[in-house]
C-alpha cells in the first residue's frame, strides 16, 4: 500500500513503476492460466467433452447459474458445518491429548491409524447409519478435517518451555492453571494455522461424500453432469469449489492474523 | 540469625534407583535476609538445588526445610528467575509481571478487586529496575537485558520471602550484567528478601553474596563455605581491590580442583 501512495505523489514515473506488481500478481497469474488454457484448447482443438475451454466453462456457469448457485450453497453449508464440528472436537481432543504424556502416548498411534484410513471408504458406512444426504457429507468433512487441528493443538501444549512451567509450579500452580495461562494461549497460533489446512480438507470430504451419496451439492451436480457428458458443467462445478476454497482459506488466514498477531512478531514490529 | 532454608544431608537421584545421582549428602543453611551464592563446576547439581528448595523435586533421602516447614510440595513463597526470561509473548510486560498474582493462592482471589493497587506495585517495581513506562510494551519489543529486568519484577511481584536465581545474567553482555548486579544488590538491600543465586560467574558471586557455597562435581555436595567480608553497600569499584581478586582467585582454584577430581 505504501508503495502506491508514495508513487501517486510523484506522477512523473512511468506507468509500469506506478503499479504494485506484488498485489496484482495473483490476478495476473489467474488470468494467465485461463488464457493459456484457452489457447491450449484452440491449438489442440480438443472437443468440449474432453477439455472444455474456459470460455465454454464460463458460459456453462451463466447457463446453469440457478442449480450451480443452489448446489454451491449446499456444499458450502455441509462443509462449514462439518468444519465447525471439527474445530470444536479438534480443539477438545487436542487439549485432552496434550494434557498429559500418558494420554498423548496412548491416543497418538490410534489417531494416526484413524487418519490413515481413506475417508471415502467410510462414506458407505455413514450412509448405512444415516442414509444419503447432508449428514454423511457433514460427517465426512468433519472426519477428514479434525486431525490436523488435533495434532496442532496437542503440539502447542506439549512444547511449553520447562522453565515457564517450573516458575508457575513453584508458585503453587495446578495443571489447570498452567493450561489456562500458558498452554492454551500458546497453542492458539498452531490452532489457527491448522484451520487453513483443515478448511480445504473439509471441502474434499464433503464433495467426496456428495459425489457418492447425495442428491444435492456440487459433488452430486458434477457426478450427474458427468453421466450426461455435460463436461463444461463439471468444470463449472470445479471452478466454484476452487472459489469457495479460496474464500474460506482467506477467511481463516484473516482470523489467524487477527487472533494471534503476537505470533507474527517480525511483521508487526515494523 | 534464624534460618529460612535448611538442607540436611539430601540425596537426589533422577530416573529411578539406577539413575544418576545429582546431589549426595548435600547440607547447607541460608539465614533469613541473607544473600547466598552457589558456585561449582558444570553439572554439579546447582539446578537440582533450585528445584529442591522450591519443592519442584522432593529428595529421596534427607530433609529440606523452608520457612520452618518441611518441603513436600511447591512452596509458593519463592520467586524464580532463570537465564531464559520466559516472558509470555501474548501478554504485555505488565501483564507478564502480574502473572504470579493470578497463581499464588493468597493473591489470586484479591486480584480482580484490587487490580489498581497491584498494577501500581508492578509499575513501582518496573521503575526500580529501570523500566519505567515499558509496561505496555510486549516482551519481544524489549532487549535481552530489559526482558531480564522484567523477569526479576515478575519474580518479586508477589513479595516472596525467598528469591531463587539460576544464572539470570548468563546471556547478557558484560555492561548490562554489571548494571543488573547493581539492581539486584539494591533490591536485596531495600526489600530484605533472602536470595539464593546459582551462578558460574565467580566475580558475580563475590560481588553480590554474603556467603558463597562451593559445590563439588556430580554428585554435588558443598565442599566449602566462604563468608564474603566486604562491607555493604558495595560499589562496583570493590571488584578492583586486591582482596576481591584474591577471593575470586581462591574460588577459582577450588572449582578447578573439584573438576579435576571428577
Short mmCIF file of C-alpha atoms in Angstrom, two decimals:
data_model
loop_
_atom_site.label_atom_id
_atom_site.label_comp_id
_atom_site.label_asym_id
_atom_site.label_seq_id
_atom_site.Cartn_x
_atom_site.Cartn_y
_atom_site.Cartn_z
CA UNK A 1 0.00 0.00 0.00
CA UNK A 2 2.73 2.41 0.99
CA UNK A 3 4.38 1.99 -2.40
CA UNK A 4 1.20 3.06 -4.13
CA UNK A 5 0.58 6.20 -2.12
CA UNK A 6 4.21 7.20 -2.34
CA UNK A 7 4.19 6.97 -6.10
CA UNK A 8 0.98 8.86 -6.71
CA UNK A 9 2.72 11.85 -5.15
CA UNK A 10 5.32 11.76 -7.93
CA UNK A 11 3.36 11.23 -11.13
CA UNK A 12 6.45 11.69 -13.30
CA UNK A 13 7.26 7.97 -13.07
CA UNK A 14 6.17 5.71 -15.92
CA UNK A 15 3.07 3.56 -15.57
CA UNK A 16 4.96 0.30 -15.12
CA UNK A 17 6.58 1.61 -11.94
CA UNK A 18 3.37 3.00 -10.53
CA UNK A 19 1.69 -0.40 -10.43
CA UNK A 20 2.09 -2.56 -7.34
CA UNK A 21 3.02 -5.75 -9.13
CA UNK A 22 3.03 -7.88 -6.00
CA UNK A 23 -0.59 -7.01 -5.20
CA UNK A 24 -1.59 -7.52 -8.79
CA UNK A 25 0.31 -10.78 -9.27
CA UNK A 26 -2.42 -13.22 -8.08
CA UNK A 27 -4.92 -11.75 -10.56
CA UNK A 28 -2.45 -11.63 -13.42
CA UNK A 29 -1.39 -15.23 -12.87
CA UNK A 30 -5.00 -16.41 -12.68
CA UNK A 31 -5.88 -14.61 -15.92
CA UNK A 32 -2.67 -16.01 -17.41
CA UNK A 33 -3.72 -19.55 -16.52
CA UNK A 34 -7.12 -19.14 -18.17
CA UNK A 35 -5.58 -17.59 -21.29
CA UNK A 36 -3.09 -20.45 -21.53
CA UNK A 37 -5.87 -22.98 -21.10
CA UNK A 38 -7.99 -21.28 -23.78
CA UNK A 39 -5.04 -21.24 -26.20
CA UNK A 40 -4.28 -24.88 -25.50
CA UNK A 41 -7.86 -25.88 -26.33
CA UNK A 42 -7.83 -23.79 -29.54
CA UNK A 43 -4.46 -25.17 -30.69
CA UNK A 44 -5.21 -28.82 -29.88
CA UNK A 45 -8.84 -28.50 -30.97
CA UNK A 46 -9.99 -30.64 -28.02
CA UNK A 47 -13.73 -31.35 -28.06
CA UNK A 48 -15.69 -29.84 -25.09
CA UNK A 49 -16.49 -33.36 -23.88
CA UNK A 50 -12.78 -33.91 -23.17
CA UNK A 51 -11.49 -30.49 -22.10
CA UNK A 52 -13.83 -27.50 -22.50
CA UNK A 53 -12.26 -24.08 -22.97
CA UNK A 54 -12.62 -21.64 -20.06
CA UNK A 55 -14.92 -19.50 -22.18
CA UNK A 56 -17.17 -22.54 -22.56
CA UNK A 57 -16.99 -23.17 -18.79
CA UNK A 58 -18.00 -19.58 -18.01
CA UNK A 59 -20.80 -19.94 -20.49
CA UNK A 60 -21.94 -23.03 -18.58
CA UNK A 61 -21.79 -21.10 -15.31
CA UNK A 62 -24.12 -18.46 -16.74
CA UNK A 63 -26.38 -21.01 -18.37
CA UNK A 64 -26.77 -23.20 -15.28
CA UNK A 65 -26.42 -20.44 -12.71
CA UNK A 66 -29.51 -21.38 -10.71
CA UNK A 67 -28.54 -25.05 -10.00
CA UNK A 68 -24.87 -24.10 -9.59
CA UNK A 69 -25.71 -21.45 -7.01
CA UNK A 70 -28.08 -23.74 -5.13
CA UNK A 71 -25.59 -26.62 -5.06
CA UNK A 72 -22.68 -24.34 -4.17
CA UNK A 73 -24.59 -23.11 -1.14
CA UNK A 74 -25.40 -26.70 -0.21
CA UNK A 75 -21.73 -27.70 -0.40
CA UNK A 76 -20.66 -24.61 1.49
CA UNK A 77 -23.23 -25.48 4.14
CA UNK A 78 -22.17 -29.12 4.60
CA UNK A 79 -18.51 -28.13 4.55
CA UNK A 80 -18.78 -25.33 7.11
CA UNK A 81 -20.98 -27.38 9.46
CA UNK A 82 -18.54 -30.30 9.26
CA UNK A 83 -15.64 -27.92 9.70
CA UNK A 84 -17.28 -26.24 12.70
CA UNK A 85 -17.76 -29.60 14.39
CA UNK A 86 -14.13 -30.41 13.55
CA UNK A 87 -12.98 -27.15 15.18
CA UNK A 88 -14.87 -27.83 18.40
CA UNK A 89 -14.00 -31.53 18.55
CA UNK A 90 -10.41 -30.98 17.35
CA UNK A 91 -9.81 -28.34 19.99
CA UNK A 92 -11.32 -30.51 22.71
CA UNK A 93 -9.47 -33.68 21.70
CA UNK A 94 -6.24 -31.72 21.16
CA UNK A 95 -6.45 -30.26 24.67
CA UNK A 96 -7.29 -33.69 26.06
CA UNK A 97 -4.34 -35.34 24.31
CA UNK A 98 -1.92 -32.54 25.18
CA UNK A 99 -2.99 -32.66 28.82
CA UNK A 100 -0.70 -35.48 29.91
CA UNK A 101 2.13 -37.52 28.46
CA UNK A 102 0.30 -40.81 29.12
CA UNK A 103 -2.82 -39.75 27.21
CA UNK A 104 -0.61 -38.40 24.42
CA UNK A 105 1.34 -41.66 24.18
CA UNK A 106 -1.81 -43.80 24.29
CA UNK A 107 -4.00 -41.94 21.84
CA UNK A 108 -1.45 -40.72 19.30
CA UNK A 109 -0.97 -44.08 17.47
CA UNK A 110 -4.74 -44.55 17.38
CA UNK A 111 -5.18 -41.12 15.85
CA UNK A 112 -2.53 -41.79 13.21
CA UNK A 113 -4.13 -45.11 12.34
CA UNK A 114 -7.50 -43.46 12.05
CA UNK A 115 -6.10 -40.69 9.89
CA UNK A 116 -4.54 -43.24 7.54
CA UNK A 117 -7.99 -44.66 6.67
CA UNK A 118 -9.22 -43.12 3.40
CA UNK A 119 -12.34 -41.22 4.40
CA UNK A 120 -14.08 -42.14 1.15
CA UNK A 121 -14.13 -45.70 2.47
CA UNK A 122 -16.15 -44.51 5.46
CA UNK A 123 -18.90 -42.92 3.36
CA UNK A 124 -20.77 -46.23 2.75
CA UNK A 125 -20.77 -46.89 6.49
CA UNK A 126 -22.11 -43.40 7.16
CA UNK A 127 -24.80 -43.99 4.56
CA UNK A 128 -25.82 -47.22 6.31
CA UNK A 129 -26.09 -45.31 9.58
CA UNK A 130 -27.60 -42.01 8.44
CA UNK A 131 -28.96 -42.58 4.91
CA UNK A 132 -27.92 -40.47 1.94
CA UNK A 133 -27.97 -36.65 2.01
CA UNK A 134 -26.37 -33.88 4.02
CA UNK A 135 -25.47 -35.85 7.16
CA UNK A 136 -22.80 -38.15 5.61
CA UNK A 137 -21.33 -35.10 3.80
CA UNK A 138 -21.09 -33.13 7.03
CA UNK A 139 -19.59 -36.08 8.90
CA UNK A 140 -17.06 -36.83 6.16
CA UNK A 141 -15.99 -33.17 6.14
CA UNK A 142 -15.64 -33.38 9.91
CA UNK A 143 -13.71 -36.68 9.91
CA UNK A 144 -11.22 -35.54 7.31
CA UNK A 145 -10.54 -32.10 8.78
CA UNK A 146 -10.29 -32.62 12.51
CA UNK A 147 -6.98 -34.47 12.53
CA UNK A 148 -4.69 -31.53 11.67
CA UNK A 149 -6.46 -29.43 14.32
CA UNK A 150 -5.92 -32.10 16.99
CA UNK A 151 -2.25 -32.56 16.12
CA UNK A 152 -1.52 -28.84 16.14
CA UNK A 153 -3.29 -28.08 19.41
CA UNK A 154 -1.62 -31.05 21.11
CA UNK A 155 1.78 -29.96 19.78
CA UNK A 156 1.29 -26.44 21.11
CA UNK A 157 0.51 -27.82 24.55
CA UNK A 158 3.31 -30.38 24.53
CA UNK A 159 6.01 -27.78 23.79
CA UNK A 160 5.60 -25.47 26.79
CA UNK A 161 9.08 -24.32 27.94
CA UNK A 162 10.05 -26.29 31.07
CA UNK A 163 11.30 -23.08 32.76
CA UNK A 164 7.89 -21.43 32.41
CA UNK A 165 6.30 -24.49 33.91
CA UNK A 166 8.81 -24.52 36.78
CA UNK A 167 8.24 -20.84 37.58
CA UNK A 168 4.48 -21.37 37.78
CA UNK A 169 4.58 -24.71 39.59
CA UNK A 170 6.89 -23.26 42.22
CA UNK A 171 4.16 -20.68 42.88
CA UNK A 172 1.70 -23.50 43.52
CA UNK A 173 0.07 -23.57 40.08
CA UNK A 174 -2.14 -26.56 39.32
CA UNK A 175 -2.11 -28.30 35.96
CA UNK A 176 -5.29 -26.44 35.05
CA UNK A 177 -3.67 -23.06 35.83
CA UNK A 178 -0.70 -23.85 33.61
CA UNK A 179 -3.01 -24.96 30.81
CA UNK A 180 -5.22 -21.88 31.04
CA UNK A 181 -2.45 -19.30 31.47
CA UNK A 182 0.23 -20.78 29.23
CA UNK A 183 -0.75 -23.93 27.33
CA UNK A 184 -3.92 -22.76 25.62
CA UNK A 185 -2.77 -19.25 24.59
CA UNK A 186 0.49 -20.82 23.42
CA UNK A 187 -1.25 -23.38 21.23
CA UNK A 188 -3.51 -20.79 19.59
CA UNK A 189 -1.12 -19.92 16.72
CA UNK A 190 -0.83 -23.64 15.98
CA UNK A 191 -4.60 -23.96 16.16
CA UNK A 192 -5.37 -21.05 13.84
CA UNK A 193 -2.62 -22.18 11.48
CA UNK A 194 -4.23 -25.61 11.27
CA UNK A 195 -7.61 -24.11 10.37
CA UNK A 196 -6.26 -23.14 6.96
CA UNK A 197 -5.29 -26.75 6.26
CA UNK A 198 -8.49 -28.11 7.80
CA UNK A 199 -10.93 -25.99 5.79
CA UNK A 200 -9.52 -27.13 2.45
CA UNK A 201 -9.63 -30.75 3.64
CA UNK A 202 -13.25 -30.24 4.72
CA UNK A 203 -14.17 -29.39 1.11
CA UNK A 204 -12.53 -32.60 -0.03
CA UNK A 205 -14.58 -34.58 2.47
CA UNK A 206 -17.96 -33.02 1.74
CA UNK A 207 -17.57 -33.23 -2.06
CA UNK A 208 -16.42 -36.86 -1.93
CA UNK A 209 -19.45 -37.78 0.12
CA UNK A 210 -21.84 -35.75 -2.06
CA UNK A 211 -20.46 -37.45 -5.16
CA UNK A 212 -21.03 -40.91 -3.75
CA UNK A 213 -24.12 -40.49 -1.63
CA UNK A 214 -26.25 -37.39 -2.00
CA UNK A 215 -28.88 -35.78 -4.17
CA UNK A 216 -27.58 -32.27 -3.51
CA UNK A 217 -24.32 -30.35 -3.55
CA UNK A 218 -21.62 -29.67 -6.08
CA UNK A 219 -20.30 -33.24 -5.83
CA UNK A 220 -23.68 -34.63 -6.80
CA UNK A 221 -24.15 -31.99 -9.50
CA UNK A 222 -20.79 -32.82 -11.07
CA UNK A 223 -21.35 -36.58 -11.00
CA UNK A 224 -24.76 -36.27 -12.68
CA UNK A 225 -23.36 -33.77 -15.22
CA UNK A 226 -20.60 -36.25 -15.95
CA UNK A 227 -23.10 -39.06 -16.55
CA UNK A 228 -24.79 -36.81 -19.15
CA UNK A 229 -21.42 -35.92 -20.76
CA UNK A 230 -22.01 -32.29 -19.76
CA UNK A 231 -18.30 -31.75 -19.19
CA UNK A 232 -18.44 -27.91 -19.18
CA UNK A 233 -20.82 -28.14 -16.21
CA UNK A 234 -18.38 -30.48 -14.43
CA UNK A 235 -15.66 -27.89 -14.87
CA UNK A 236 -18.04 -25.14 -13.75
CA UNK A 237 -18.53 -27.12 -10.52
CA UNK A 238 -14.76 -27.49 -10.06
CA UNK A 239 -14.33 -23.75 -10.57
CA UNK A 240 -16.98 -22.97 -7.96
CA UNK A 241 -15.25 -25.31 -5.50
CA UNK A 242 -11.94 -23.54 -6.10
CA UNK A 243 -13.59 -20.16 -5.49
CA UNK A 244 -15.24 -21.34 -2.28
CA UNK A 245 -11.98 -22.92 -1.12
CA UNK A 246 -10.00 -19.74 -1.72
CA UNK A 247 -12.64 -17.62 0.03
CA UNK A 248 -12.72 -19.82 3.13
CA UNK A 249 -8.93 -20.10 3.23
CA UNK A 250 -8.64 -16.31 3.07
CA UNK A 251 -11.17 -16.01 5.87
CA UNK A 252 -9.16 -18.43 8.05
CA UNK A 253 -5.92 -16.61 7.29
CA UNK A 254 -7.57 -13.33 8.26
CA UNK A 255 -8.87 -14.80 11.53
CA UNK A 256 -5.39 -16.17 12.24
CA UNK A 257 -3.82 -12.73 11.81
CA UNK A 258 -6.46 -11.07 13.96
CA UNK A 259 -6.33 -13.57 16.81
CA UNK A 260 -2.61 -14.28 17.11
CA UNK A 261 -0.86 -11.19 15.82
CA UNK A 262 1.73 -11.58 18.58
CA UNK A 263 3.00 -14.75 16.92
CA UNK A 264 3.83 -12.80 13.75
CA UNK A 265 6.24 -10.51 15.55
CA UNK A 266 8.59 -9.56 12.77
CA UNK A 267 5.79 -8.18 10.61
CA UNK A 268 4.22 -6.30 13.50
CA UNK A 269 7.34 -4.66 14.86
CA UNK A 270 8.00 -2.84 11.62
CA UNK B 1 20.00 -15.45 62.71
CA UNK B 2 17.04 -17.82 62.06
CA UNK B 3 17.42 -19.99 59.01
CA UNK B 4 14.97 -19.62 56.15
CA UNK B 5 16.38 -22.54 54.19
CA UNK B 6 17.88 -25.67 55.71
CA UNK B 7 19.05 -28.55 53.56
CA UNK B 8 20.17 -31.52 55.61
CA UNK B 9 22.06 -34.48 54.15
CA UNK B 10 19.96 -34.64 51.00
CA UNK B 11 20.28 -37.23 48.22
CA UNK B 12 18.50 -36.69 44.93
CA UNK B 13 18.58 -39.27 42.18
CA UNK B 14 16.92 -38.91 38.78
CA UNK B 15 15.29 -41.69 36.79
CA UNK B 16 14.69 -44.45 39.35
CA UNK B 17 17.06 -46.49 41.50
CA UNK B 18 19.68 -46.93 38.76
CA UNK B 19 19.50 -43.28 37.62
CA UNK B 20 22.08 -40.55 38.00
CA UNK B 21 22.76 -39.29 41.47
CA UNK B 22 22.60 -35.49 41.09
CA UNK B 23 23.36 -34.47 44.66
CA UNK B 24 24.51 -36.58 47.58
CA UNK B 25 24.90 -35.64 51.21
CA UNK B 26 24.07 -32.03 50.41
CA UNK B 27 23.91 -29.86 53.51
CA UNK B 28 23.56 -26.09 53.63
CA UNK B 29 21.79 -23.41 55.64
CA UNK B 30 20.77 -19.96 54.45
CA UNK B 31 19.71 -17.35 57.01
CA UNK B 32 16.74 -15.03 56.68
CA UNK B 33 17.60 -11.94 54.68
CA UNK B 34 20.91 -13.42 53.60
CA UNK B 35 22.31 -13.32 50.08
CA UNK B 36 23.83 -16.73 49.29
CA UNK B 37 25.62 -17.71 46.10
CA UNK B 38 26.23 -21.26 44.90
CA UNK B 39 29.16 -21.88 42.56
CA UNK B 40 30.70 -25.04 41.21
CA UNK B 41 31.79 -26.93 38.10
CA UNK B 42 29.12 -27.56 35.48
CA UNK B 43 26.83 -30.47 36.19
CA UNK B 44 27.32 -30.14 39.94
CA UNK B 45 23.59 -30.18 40.66
CA UNK B 46 23.03 -26.45 41.02
CA UNK B 47 19.75 -26.61 39.15
CA UNK B 48 18.74 -29.62 41.25
CA UNK B 49 19.37 -27.46 44.31
CA UNK B 50 16.94 -24.86 42.90
CA UNK B 51 14.27 -27.47 42.37
CA UNK B 52 14.78 -28.99 45.82
CA UNK B 53 14.39 -25.67 47.59
CA UNK B 54 11.32 -24.63 45.60
CA UNK B 55 9.67 -28.02 46.13
CA UNK B 56 9.60 -28.97 42.45
CA UNK B 57 11.57 -32.07 43.40
CA UNK B 58 11.25 -33.98 46.65
CA UNK B 59 14.51 -35.66 47.74
CA UNK B 60 14.75 -39.43 48.17
CA UNK B 61 16.56 -39.01 51.46
CA UNK B 62 17.36 -36.10 53.75
CA UNK B 63 15.23 -33.12 54.63
CA UNK B 64 14.65 -29.71 53.05
CA UNK B 65 13.07 -27.14 55.37
CA UNK B 66 11.91 -23.77 54.06
CA UNK B 67 10.33 -21.22 56.39
CA UNK B 68 10.12 -23.75 59.22
CA UNK B 69 8.15 -26.22 57.13
CA UNK B 70 9.46 -29.41 55.59
CA UNK B 71 9.16 -29.18 51.83
CA UNK B 72 6.78 -31.79 50.45
CA UNK B 73 5.14 -29.74 47.68
CA UNK B 74 5.89 -26.50 45.80
CA UNK B 75 6.43 -23.86 48.46
CA UNK B 76 4.85 -20.77 46.78
CA UNK B 77 6.77 -18.28 48.94
CA UNK B 78 9.54 -18.21 46.35
CA UNK B 79 10.12 -16.21 43.23
CA UNK B 80 12.23 -17.75 40.49
CA UNK B 81 14.20 -16.31 37.61
CA UNK B 82 16.13 -18.29 35.03
CA UNK B 83 18.68 -17.42 32.39
CA UNK B 84 15.88 -17.67 29.84
CA UNK B 85 13.44 -14.86 30.74
CA UNK B 86 10.41 -16.96 29.57
CA UNK B 87 8.12 -13.96 29.18
CA UNK B 88 4.82 -14.93 27.57
CA UNK B 89 4.75 -13.20 24.16
CA UNK B 90 0.96 -12.68 24.07
CA UNK B 91 0.97 -10.65 27.27
CA UNK B 92 2.30 -7.14 27.73
CA UNK B 93 5.27 -6.77 30.05
CA UNK B 94 2.96 -5.51 32.80
CA UNK B 95 0.59 -8.48 32.42
CA UNK B 96 3.58 -10.81 32.44
CA UNK B 97 4.70 -9.34 35.73
CA UNK B 98 1.21 -9.72 37.19
CA UNK B 99 1.07 -13.42 36.21
CA UNK B 100 2.27 -14.83 39.58
CA UNK B 101 -0.59 -12.98 41.28
CA UNK B 102 -3.05 -14.96 39.19
CA UNK B 103 -1.50 -18.14 40.60
CA UNK B 104 -0.50 -17.59 44.22
CA UNK B 105 -3.36 -18.59 46.50
CA UNK B 106 -3.15 -15.53 48.73
CA UNK B 107 -3.43 -13.05 45.83
CA UNK B 108 -5.49 -14.71 43.12
CA UNK B 109 -8.86 -14.03 44.73
CA UNK B 110 -7.98 -10.42 45.51
CA UNK B 111 -6.53 -9.61 42.11
CA UNK B 112 -9.67 -8.58 40.27
CA UNK B 113 -11.00 -6.34 43.03
CA UNK B 114 -7.63 -4.74 43.80
CA UNK B 115 -6.25 -4.58 40.30
CA UNK B 116 -5.29 -0.92 40.58
CA UNK B 117 -3.21 -1.45 43.71
CA UNK B 118 -1.36 -4.38 42.10
CA UNK B 119 -0.73 -2.51 38.87
CA UNK B 120 0.74 0.35 40.87
CA UNK B 121 3.00 -2.09 42.64
CA UNK B 122 4.14 -3.61 39.35
CA UNK B 123 4.83 -0.16 37.94
CA UNK B 124 6.82 0.72 41.01
CA UNK B 125 8.90 -2.45 40.55
CA UNK B 126 9.43 -1.61 36.88
CA UNK B 127 10.69 1.80 37.95
CA UNK B 128 13.05 0.21 40.48
CA UNK B 129 14.71 -1.91 37.79
CA UNK B 130 14.85 0.99 35.34
CA UNK B 131 11.95 0.02 33.07
CA UNK B 132 9.57 2.87 33.88
CA UNK B 133 6.99 3.27 31.10
CA UNK B 134 7.77 -0.05 29.42
CA UNK B 135 4.86 -1.97 30.99
CA UNK B 136 2.62 -1.62 27.94
CA UNK B 137 5.28 -2.97 25.57
CA UNK B 138 5.30 -6.62 24.60
CA UNK B 139 8.34 -8.57 25.83
CA UNK B 140 9.57 -9.22 22.31
CA UNK B 141 9.81 -5.49 21.80
CA UNK B 142 12.38 -5.32 24.64
CA UNK B 143 16.09 -6.13 24.51
CA UNK B 144 17.50 -9.18 26.31
CA UNK B 145 18.65 -7.11 29.27
CA UNK B 146 15.28 -5.39 29.57
CA UNK B 147 13.47 -8.73 29.43
CA UNK B 148 15.67 -9.99 32.24
CA UNK B 149 14.80 -6.89 34.31
CA UNK B 150 11.12 -7.59 33.71
CA UNK B 151 11.77 -11.22 34.67
CA UNK B 152 13.13 -10.01 38.04
CA UNK B 153 9.98 -7.92 38.53
CA UNK B 154 7.85 -10.99 37.84
CA UNK B 155 9.87 -12.98 40.40
CA UNK B 156 9.32 -10.26 43.01
CA UNK B 157 5.71 -9.12 42.45
CA UNK B 158 4.14 -11.47 45.00
CA UNK B 159 6.63 -10.36 47.68
CA UNK B 160 8.36 -13.72 48.02
CA UNK B 161 10.42 -14.37 51.12
CA UNK B 162 12.93 -16.22 49.01
CA UNK B 163 14.26 -15.36 45.57
CA UNK B 164 15.92 -18.16 43.60
CA UNK B 165 18.08 -17.00 40.70
CA UNK B 166 19.52 -19.56 38.26
CA UNK B 167 22.25 -17.80 36.26
CA UNK B 168 19.89 -14.93 35.48
CA UNK B 169 22.59 -12.80 33.86
CA UNK B 170 24.39 -15.54 31.93
CA UNK B 171 23.20 -14.48 28.50
CA UNK B 172 23.84 -10.75 28.88
CA UNK B 173 26.78 -8.60 27.84
CA UNK B 174 29.28 -7.50 30.49
CA UNK B 175 27.98 -3.95 30.98
CA UNK B 176 24.31 -4.92 31.17
CA UNK B 177 25.29 -7.65 33.59
CA UNK B 178 27.04 -5.18 35.91
CA UNK B 179 24.02 -2.88 35.75
CA UNK B 180 21.75 -5.73 36.77
CA UNK B 181 24.13 -6.73 39.58
CA UNK B 182 23.52 -3.27 41.00
CA UNK B 183 19.75 -3.68 40.50
CA UNK B 184 19.79 -6.96 42.44
CA UNK B 185 22.09 -5.51 45.11
CA UNK B 186 19.69 -2.59 45.66
CA UNK B 187 16.59 -4.81 45.64
CA UNK B 188 18.19 -7.02 48.27
CA UNK B 189 19.11 -4.03 50.40
CA UNK B 190 15.70 -2.38 50.07
CA UNK B 191 13.35 -5.37 50.44
CA UNK B 192 15.22 -7.63 52.86
CA UNK B 193 14.42 -10.64 50.71
CA UNK B 194 16.52 -13.80 51.05
CA UNK B 195 18.32 -14.61 47.81
CA UNK B 196 19.97 -17.79 46.57
CA UNK B 197 21.93 -17.16 43.41
CA UNK B 198 23.24 -20.05 41.33
CA UNK B 199 25.99 -18.88 39.02
CA UNK B 200 29.12 -19.74 37.06
CA UNK B 201 30.46 -16.22 37.39
CA UNK B 202 32.76 -16.04 40.43
CA UNK B 203 33.03 -12.23 40.31
CA UNK B 204 29.25 -12.03 40.30
CA UNK B 205 29.06 -14.33 43.32
CA UNK B 206 31.74 -12.43 45.23
CA UNK B 207 30.29 -9.01 44.43
CA UNK B 208 26.72 -9.86 45.41
CA UNK B 209 26.75 -12.53 48.10
CA UNK B 210 27.20 -12.61 51.86
CA UNK B 211 28.14 -16.24 51.70
CA UNK B 212 29.40 -18.44 48.88
CA UNK B 213 28.92 -22.20 48.75
CA UNK B 214 31.37 -24.11 46.56
CA UNK B 215 29.93 -27.37 45.25
CA UNK B 216 31.75 -30.48 44.09
CA UNK B 217 31.34 -32.22 40.77
CA UNK B 218 28.47 -34.70 40.44
CA UNK B 219 27.12 -36.00 42.73
CA UNK B 220 27.06 -32.49 44.19
CA UNK B 221 27.70 -31.60 47.78
CA UNK B 222 29.03 -28.49 49.49
CA UNK B 223 32.84 -28.56 49.55
CA UNK B 224 33.45 -25.25 51.19
CA UNK B 225 31.64 -22.26 52.57
CA UNK B 226 33.05 -18.72 52.34
CA UNK B 227 31.87 -15.62 54.14
CA UNK B 228 32.37 -12.56 51.96
CA UNK B 229 33.98 -9.88 54.11
CA UNK B 230 33.32 -6.74 52.06
CA UNK B 231 31.12 -4.14 53.73
CA UNK B 232 27.74 -3.18 52.24
CA UNK B 233 26.69 -1.21 50.34
CA UNK B 234 29.25 -2.38 47.83
CA UNK B 235 30.27 -0.33 44.87
CA UNK B 236 31.35 -1.85 41.55
CA UNK B 237 34.80 -0.42 42.39
CA UNK B 238 35.22 -3.11 45.04
CA UNK B 239 35.93 -5.54 42.21
CA UNK B 240 39.25 -3.85 41.54
CA UNK B 241 40.54 -4.26 45.09
CA UNK B 242 43.20 -6.83 45.82
CA UNK B 243 41.18 -8.64 48.50
CA UNK B 244 38.33 -9.10 45.99
CA UNK B 245 40.61 -10.54 43.36
CA UNK B 246 42.29 -12.81 45.89
CA UNK B 247 38.92 -14.22 46.87
CA UNK B 248 37.87 -14.80 43.24
CA UNK B 249 41.26 -16.44 42.69
CA UNK B 250 40.78 -18.75 45.64
CA UNK B 251 37.28 -19.75 44.49
CA UNK B 252 38.63 -20.37 41.02
CA UNK B 253 41.28 -22.69 42.43
CA UNK B 254 38.76 -24.64 44.45
CA UNK B 255 36.44 -25.19 41.49
CA UNK B 256 39.34 -26.12 39.22
CA UNK B 257 40.44 -28.84 41.67
CA UNK B 258 36.83 -30.00 42.12
CA UNK B 259 36.69 -30.51 38.35
CA UNK B 260 39.94 -32.46 38.31
CA UNK B 261 38.64 -34.82 40.98
CA UNK B 262 35.63 -35.51 38.78
#
